[in-house]
PDB file of C-alpha atoms in Angstrom:
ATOM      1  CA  UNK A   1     -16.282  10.174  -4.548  1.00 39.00           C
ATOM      2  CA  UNK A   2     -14.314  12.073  -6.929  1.00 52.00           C
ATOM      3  CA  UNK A   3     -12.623  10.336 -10.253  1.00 63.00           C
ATOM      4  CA  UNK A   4     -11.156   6.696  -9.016  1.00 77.00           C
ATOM      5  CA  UNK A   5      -9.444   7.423  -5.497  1.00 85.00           C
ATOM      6  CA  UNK A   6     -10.955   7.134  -2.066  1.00 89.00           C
ATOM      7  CA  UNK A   7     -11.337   9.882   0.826  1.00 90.00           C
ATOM      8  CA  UNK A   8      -9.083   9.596   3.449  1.00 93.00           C
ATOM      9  CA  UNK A   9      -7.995  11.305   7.024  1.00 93.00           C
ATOM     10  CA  UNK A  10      -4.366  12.598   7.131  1.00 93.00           C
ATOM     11  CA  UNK A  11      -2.533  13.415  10.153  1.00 92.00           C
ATOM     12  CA  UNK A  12      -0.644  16.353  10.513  1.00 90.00           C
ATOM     13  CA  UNK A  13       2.807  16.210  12.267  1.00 88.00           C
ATOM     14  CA  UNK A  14       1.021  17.970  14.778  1.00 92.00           C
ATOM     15  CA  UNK A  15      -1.451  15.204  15.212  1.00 90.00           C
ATOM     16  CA  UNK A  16      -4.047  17.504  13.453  1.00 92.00           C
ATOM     17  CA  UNK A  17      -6.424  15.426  11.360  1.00 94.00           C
ATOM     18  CA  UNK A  18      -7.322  16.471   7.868  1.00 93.00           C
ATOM     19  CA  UNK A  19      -9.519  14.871   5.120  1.00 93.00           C
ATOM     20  CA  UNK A  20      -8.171  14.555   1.917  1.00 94.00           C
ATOM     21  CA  UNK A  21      -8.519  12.535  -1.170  1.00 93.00           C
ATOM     22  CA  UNK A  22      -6.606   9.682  -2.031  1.00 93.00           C
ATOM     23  CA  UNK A  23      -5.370   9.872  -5.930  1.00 92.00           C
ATOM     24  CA  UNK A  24      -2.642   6.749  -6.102  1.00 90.00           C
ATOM     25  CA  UNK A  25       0.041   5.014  -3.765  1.00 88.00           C
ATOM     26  CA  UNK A  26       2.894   2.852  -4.992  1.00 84.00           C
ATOM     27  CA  UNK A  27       5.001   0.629  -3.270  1.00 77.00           C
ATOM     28  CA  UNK A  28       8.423   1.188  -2.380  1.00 72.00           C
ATOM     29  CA  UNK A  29      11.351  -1.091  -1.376  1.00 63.00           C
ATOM     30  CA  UNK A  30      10.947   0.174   1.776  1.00 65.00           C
ATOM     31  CA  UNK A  31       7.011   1.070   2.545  1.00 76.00           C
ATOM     32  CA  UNK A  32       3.833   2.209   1.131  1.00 81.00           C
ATOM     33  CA  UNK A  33       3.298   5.623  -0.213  1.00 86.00           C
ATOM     34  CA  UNK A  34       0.354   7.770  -1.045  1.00 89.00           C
ATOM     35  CA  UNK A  35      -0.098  10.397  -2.906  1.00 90.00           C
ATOM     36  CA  UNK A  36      -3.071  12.924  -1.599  1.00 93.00           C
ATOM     37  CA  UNK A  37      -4.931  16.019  -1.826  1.00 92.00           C
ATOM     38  CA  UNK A  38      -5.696  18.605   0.895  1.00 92.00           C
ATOM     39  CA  UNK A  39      -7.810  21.298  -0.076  1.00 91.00           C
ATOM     40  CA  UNK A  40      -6.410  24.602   2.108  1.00 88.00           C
ATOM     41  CA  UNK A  41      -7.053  28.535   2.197  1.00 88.00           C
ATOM     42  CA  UNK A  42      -4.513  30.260  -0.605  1.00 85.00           C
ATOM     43  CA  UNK A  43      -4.748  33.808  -1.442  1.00 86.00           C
ATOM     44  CA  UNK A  44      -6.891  34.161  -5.078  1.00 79.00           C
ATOM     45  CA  UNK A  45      -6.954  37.446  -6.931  1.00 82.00           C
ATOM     46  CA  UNK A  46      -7.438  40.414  -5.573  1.00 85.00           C
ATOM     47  CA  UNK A  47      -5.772  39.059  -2.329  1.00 87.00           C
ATOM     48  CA  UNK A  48      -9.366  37.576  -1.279  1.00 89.00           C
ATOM     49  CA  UNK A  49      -9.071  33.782   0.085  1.00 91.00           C
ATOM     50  CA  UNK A  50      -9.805  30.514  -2.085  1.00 90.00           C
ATOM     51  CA  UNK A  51      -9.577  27.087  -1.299  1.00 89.00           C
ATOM     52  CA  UNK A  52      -6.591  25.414  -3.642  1.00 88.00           C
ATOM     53  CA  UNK A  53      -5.495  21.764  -3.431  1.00 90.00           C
ATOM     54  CA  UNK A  54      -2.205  21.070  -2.254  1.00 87.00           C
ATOM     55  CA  UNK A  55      -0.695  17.425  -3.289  1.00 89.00           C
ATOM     56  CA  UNK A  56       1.571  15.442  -1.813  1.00 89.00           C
ATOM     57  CA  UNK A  57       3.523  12.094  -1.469  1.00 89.00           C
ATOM     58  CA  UNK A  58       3.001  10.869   2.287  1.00 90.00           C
ATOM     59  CA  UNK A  59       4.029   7.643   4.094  1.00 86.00           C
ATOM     60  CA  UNK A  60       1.744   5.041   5.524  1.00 85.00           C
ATOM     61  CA  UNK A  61       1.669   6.238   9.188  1.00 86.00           C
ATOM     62  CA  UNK A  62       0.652  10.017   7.900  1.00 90.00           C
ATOM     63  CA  UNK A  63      -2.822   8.053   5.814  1.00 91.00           C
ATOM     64  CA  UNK A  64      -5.962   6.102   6.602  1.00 89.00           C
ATOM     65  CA  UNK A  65      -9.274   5.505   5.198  1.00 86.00           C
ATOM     66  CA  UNK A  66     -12.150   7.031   6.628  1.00 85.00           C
ATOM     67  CA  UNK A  67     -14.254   4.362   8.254  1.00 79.00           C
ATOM     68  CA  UNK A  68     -15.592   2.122   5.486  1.00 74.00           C
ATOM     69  CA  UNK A  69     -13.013   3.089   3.254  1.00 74.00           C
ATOM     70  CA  UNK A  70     -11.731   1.276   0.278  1.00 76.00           C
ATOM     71  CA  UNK A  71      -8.766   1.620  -1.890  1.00 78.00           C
ATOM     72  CA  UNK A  72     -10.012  -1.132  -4.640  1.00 78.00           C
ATOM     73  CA  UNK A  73     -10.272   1.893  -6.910  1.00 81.00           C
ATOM     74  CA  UNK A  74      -7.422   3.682  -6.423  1.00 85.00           C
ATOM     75  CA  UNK A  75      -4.695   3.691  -8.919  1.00 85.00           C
ATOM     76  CA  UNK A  76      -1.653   1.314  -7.190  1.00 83.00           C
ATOM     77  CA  UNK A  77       1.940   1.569  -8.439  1.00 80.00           C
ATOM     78  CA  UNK A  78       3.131  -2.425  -8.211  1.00 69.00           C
ATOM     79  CA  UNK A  79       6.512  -3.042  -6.190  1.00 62.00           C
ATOM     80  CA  UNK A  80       9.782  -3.059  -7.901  1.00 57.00           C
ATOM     81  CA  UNK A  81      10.975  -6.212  -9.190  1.00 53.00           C
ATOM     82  CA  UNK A  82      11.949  -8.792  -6.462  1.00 49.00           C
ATOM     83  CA  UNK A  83      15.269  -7.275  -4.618  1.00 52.00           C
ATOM     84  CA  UNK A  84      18.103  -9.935  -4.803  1.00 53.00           C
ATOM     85  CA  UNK A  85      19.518 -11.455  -1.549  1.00 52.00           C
ATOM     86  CA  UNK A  86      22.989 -13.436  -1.079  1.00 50.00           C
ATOM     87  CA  UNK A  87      24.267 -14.812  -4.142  1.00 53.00           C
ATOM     88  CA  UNK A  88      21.818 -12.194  -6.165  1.00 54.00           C
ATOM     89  CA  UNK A  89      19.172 -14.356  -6.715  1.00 58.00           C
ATOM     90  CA  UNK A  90      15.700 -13.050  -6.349  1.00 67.00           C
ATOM     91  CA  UNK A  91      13.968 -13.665  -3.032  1.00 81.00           C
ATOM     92  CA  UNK A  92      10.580 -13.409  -1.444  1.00 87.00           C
ATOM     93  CA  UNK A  93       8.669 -13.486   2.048  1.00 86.00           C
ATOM     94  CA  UNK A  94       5.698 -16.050   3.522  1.00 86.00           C
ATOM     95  CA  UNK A  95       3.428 -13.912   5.521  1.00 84.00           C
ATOM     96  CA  UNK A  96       0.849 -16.499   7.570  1.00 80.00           C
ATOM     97  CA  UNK A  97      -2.114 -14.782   7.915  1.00 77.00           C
ATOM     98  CA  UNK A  98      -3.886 -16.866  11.094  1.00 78.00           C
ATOM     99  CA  UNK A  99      -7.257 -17.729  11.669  1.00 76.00           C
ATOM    100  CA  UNK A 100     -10.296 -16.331  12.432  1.00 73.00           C
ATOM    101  CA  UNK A 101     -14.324 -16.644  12.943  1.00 78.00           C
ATOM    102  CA  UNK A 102     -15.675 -17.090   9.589  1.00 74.00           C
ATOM    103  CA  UNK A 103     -11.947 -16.900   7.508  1.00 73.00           C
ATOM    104  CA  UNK A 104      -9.582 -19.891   7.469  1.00 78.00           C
ATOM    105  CA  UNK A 105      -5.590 -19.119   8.262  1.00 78.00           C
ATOM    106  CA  UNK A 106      -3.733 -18.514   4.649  1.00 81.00           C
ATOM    107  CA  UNK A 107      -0.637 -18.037   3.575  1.00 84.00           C
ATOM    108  CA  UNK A 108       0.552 -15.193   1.528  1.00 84.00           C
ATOM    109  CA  UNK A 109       3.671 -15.092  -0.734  1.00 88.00           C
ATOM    110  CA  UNK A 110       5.547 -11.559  -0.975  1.00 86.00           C
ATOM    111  CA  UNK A 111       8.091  -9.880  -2.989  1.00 83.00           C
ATOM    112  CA  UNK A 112      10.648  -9.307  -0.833  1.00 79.00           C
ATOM    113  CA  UNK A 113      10.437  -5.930   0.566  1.00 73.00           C
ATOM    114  CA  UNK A 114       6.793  -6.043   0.318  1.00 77.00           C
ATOM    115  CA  UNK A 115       6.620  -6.728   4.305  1.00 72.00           C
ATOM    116  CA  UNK A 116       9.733  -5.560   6.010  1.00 64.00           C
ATOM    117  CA  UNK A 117      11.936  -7.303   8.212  1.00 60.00           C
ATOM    118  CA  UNK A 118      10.834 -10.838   6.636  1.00 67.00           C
ATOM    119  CA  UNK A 119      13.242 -13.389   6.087  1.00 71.00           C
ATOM    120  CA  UNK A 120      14.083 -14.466   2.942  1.00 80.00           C
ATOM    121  CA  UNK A 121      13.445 -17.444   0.541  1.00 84.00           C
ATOM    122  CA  UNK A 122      15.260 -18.340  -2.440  1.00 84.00           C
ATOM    123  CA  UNK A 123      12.752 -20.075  -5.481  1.00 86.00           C
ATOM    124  CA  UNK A 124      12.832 -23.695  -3.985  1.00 88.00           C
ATOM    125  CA  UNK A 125      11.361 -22.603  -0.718  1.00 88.00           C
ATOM    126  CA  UNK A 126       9.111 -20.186  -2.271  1.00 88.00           C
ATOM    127  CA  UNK A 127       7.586 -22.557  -4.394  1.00 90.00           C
ATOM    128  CA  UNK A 128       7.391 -25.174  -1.567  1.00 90.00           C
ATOM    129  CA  UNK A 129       5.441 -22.513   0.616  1.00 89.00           C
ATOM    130  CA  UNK A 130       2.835 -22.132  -2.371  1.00 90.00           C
ATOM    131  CA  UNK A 131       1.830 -26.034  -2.807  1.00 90.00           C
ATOM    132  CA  UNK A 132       0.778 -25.434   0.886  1.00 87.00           C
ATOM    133  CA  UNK A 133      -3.482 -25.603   1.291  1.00 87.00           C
ATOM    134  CA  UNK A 134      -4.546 -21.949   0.654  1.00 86.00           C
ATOM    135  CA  UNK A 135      -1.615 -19.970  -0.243  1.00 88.00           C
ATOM    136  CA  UNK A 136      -1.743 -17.447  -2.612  1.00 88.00           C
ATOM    137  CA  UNK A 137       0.379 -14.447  -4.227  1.00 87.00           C
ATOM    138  CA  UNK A 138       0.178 -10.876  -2.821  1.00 84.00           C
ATOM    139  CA  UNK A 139      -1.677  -8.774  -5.375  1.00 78.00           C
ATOM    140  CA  UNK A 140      -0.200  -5.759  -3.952  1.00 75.00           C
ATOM    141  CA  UNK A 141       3.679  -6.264  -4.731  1.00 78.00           C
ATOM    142  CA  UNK A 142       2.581  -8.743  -7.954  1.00 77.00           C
ATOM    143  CA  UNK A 143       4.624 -11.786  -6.495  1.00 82.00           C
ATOM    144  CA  UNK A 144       2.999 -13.548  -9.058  1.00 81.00           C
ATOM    145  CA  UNK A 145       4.639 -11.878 -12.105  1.00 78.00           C
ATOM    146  CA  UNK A 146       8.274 -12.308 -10.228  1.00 79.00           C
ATOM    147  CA  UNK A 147       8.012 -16.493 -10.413  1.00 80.00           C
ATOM    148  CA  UNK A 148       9.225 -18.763 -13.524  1.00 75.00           C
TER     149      UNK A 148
END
């Protein structure tokens, strides 16, 4: 591995798989970005051929780890600050993860945003859904930091 990052496979738009390397991703309002190098041909001096990297923001659905892959190194951009929903109060998601062999059901509290099409919660209900038996904060939008 090269630097913190992670390799990855990126699909062309004509389905054409390329490995690449993964150097950060950030989360938008919206979805997951990541930011990667390809290494292609580009013309070097004298006209002869070189490889050069060429990088690039891409969504989600263009990115994915080779098998055994993990991101746990590479650089993440937290989410925004909490979006605010009617009345412009901050709101966030409950995301039930269920159960299976070997790892108990859990709940997971998002900023909203963080997993689209969600419905909101104001603070009460937020703050119900996290006195509930194993339910934590998503590290990935840092719900935590968005609670009194």
């Amino acid at each position: 591995m090269v630097g913190a990052g992670a390799r990855v496979i990126v699909v062309m738009p004509d389905g054409q798989e390329l490995r690449a390397f993964l150097y950060e991703r950030r989360r938008t309002s919206a979805r997951w970005e990541y930011r990667v190098g390809v290494t292609v041909w580009g013309t070097g001096s004298g006209s002869r051929p070189e490889p050069v990297e060429h990088s690039v923001w891409l969504g989600a659905d263009h990115v994915r780890p080779l098998e055994g892959g993990d991101y746990s190194r590479v650089p993440t951009q937290p989410a925004s600050p909490p979006a605010a929903f009617a009345g412009g109060q901050q709101a966030w998601t409950v995301q039930q993860l269920p159960h299976r062999p070997g790892h108990p059901g859990a709940t997971l509290i998002h900023v909203i945003g963080c997993q689209p099409g969600a419905t909101p919660l104001d603070l009460d209900q937020t703050l119900e859904a996290l006195k509930q038996p194993r339910a934590v904060t998503c590290r990935e939008c840092n719900a935590a930091s968005s609670l009194p």
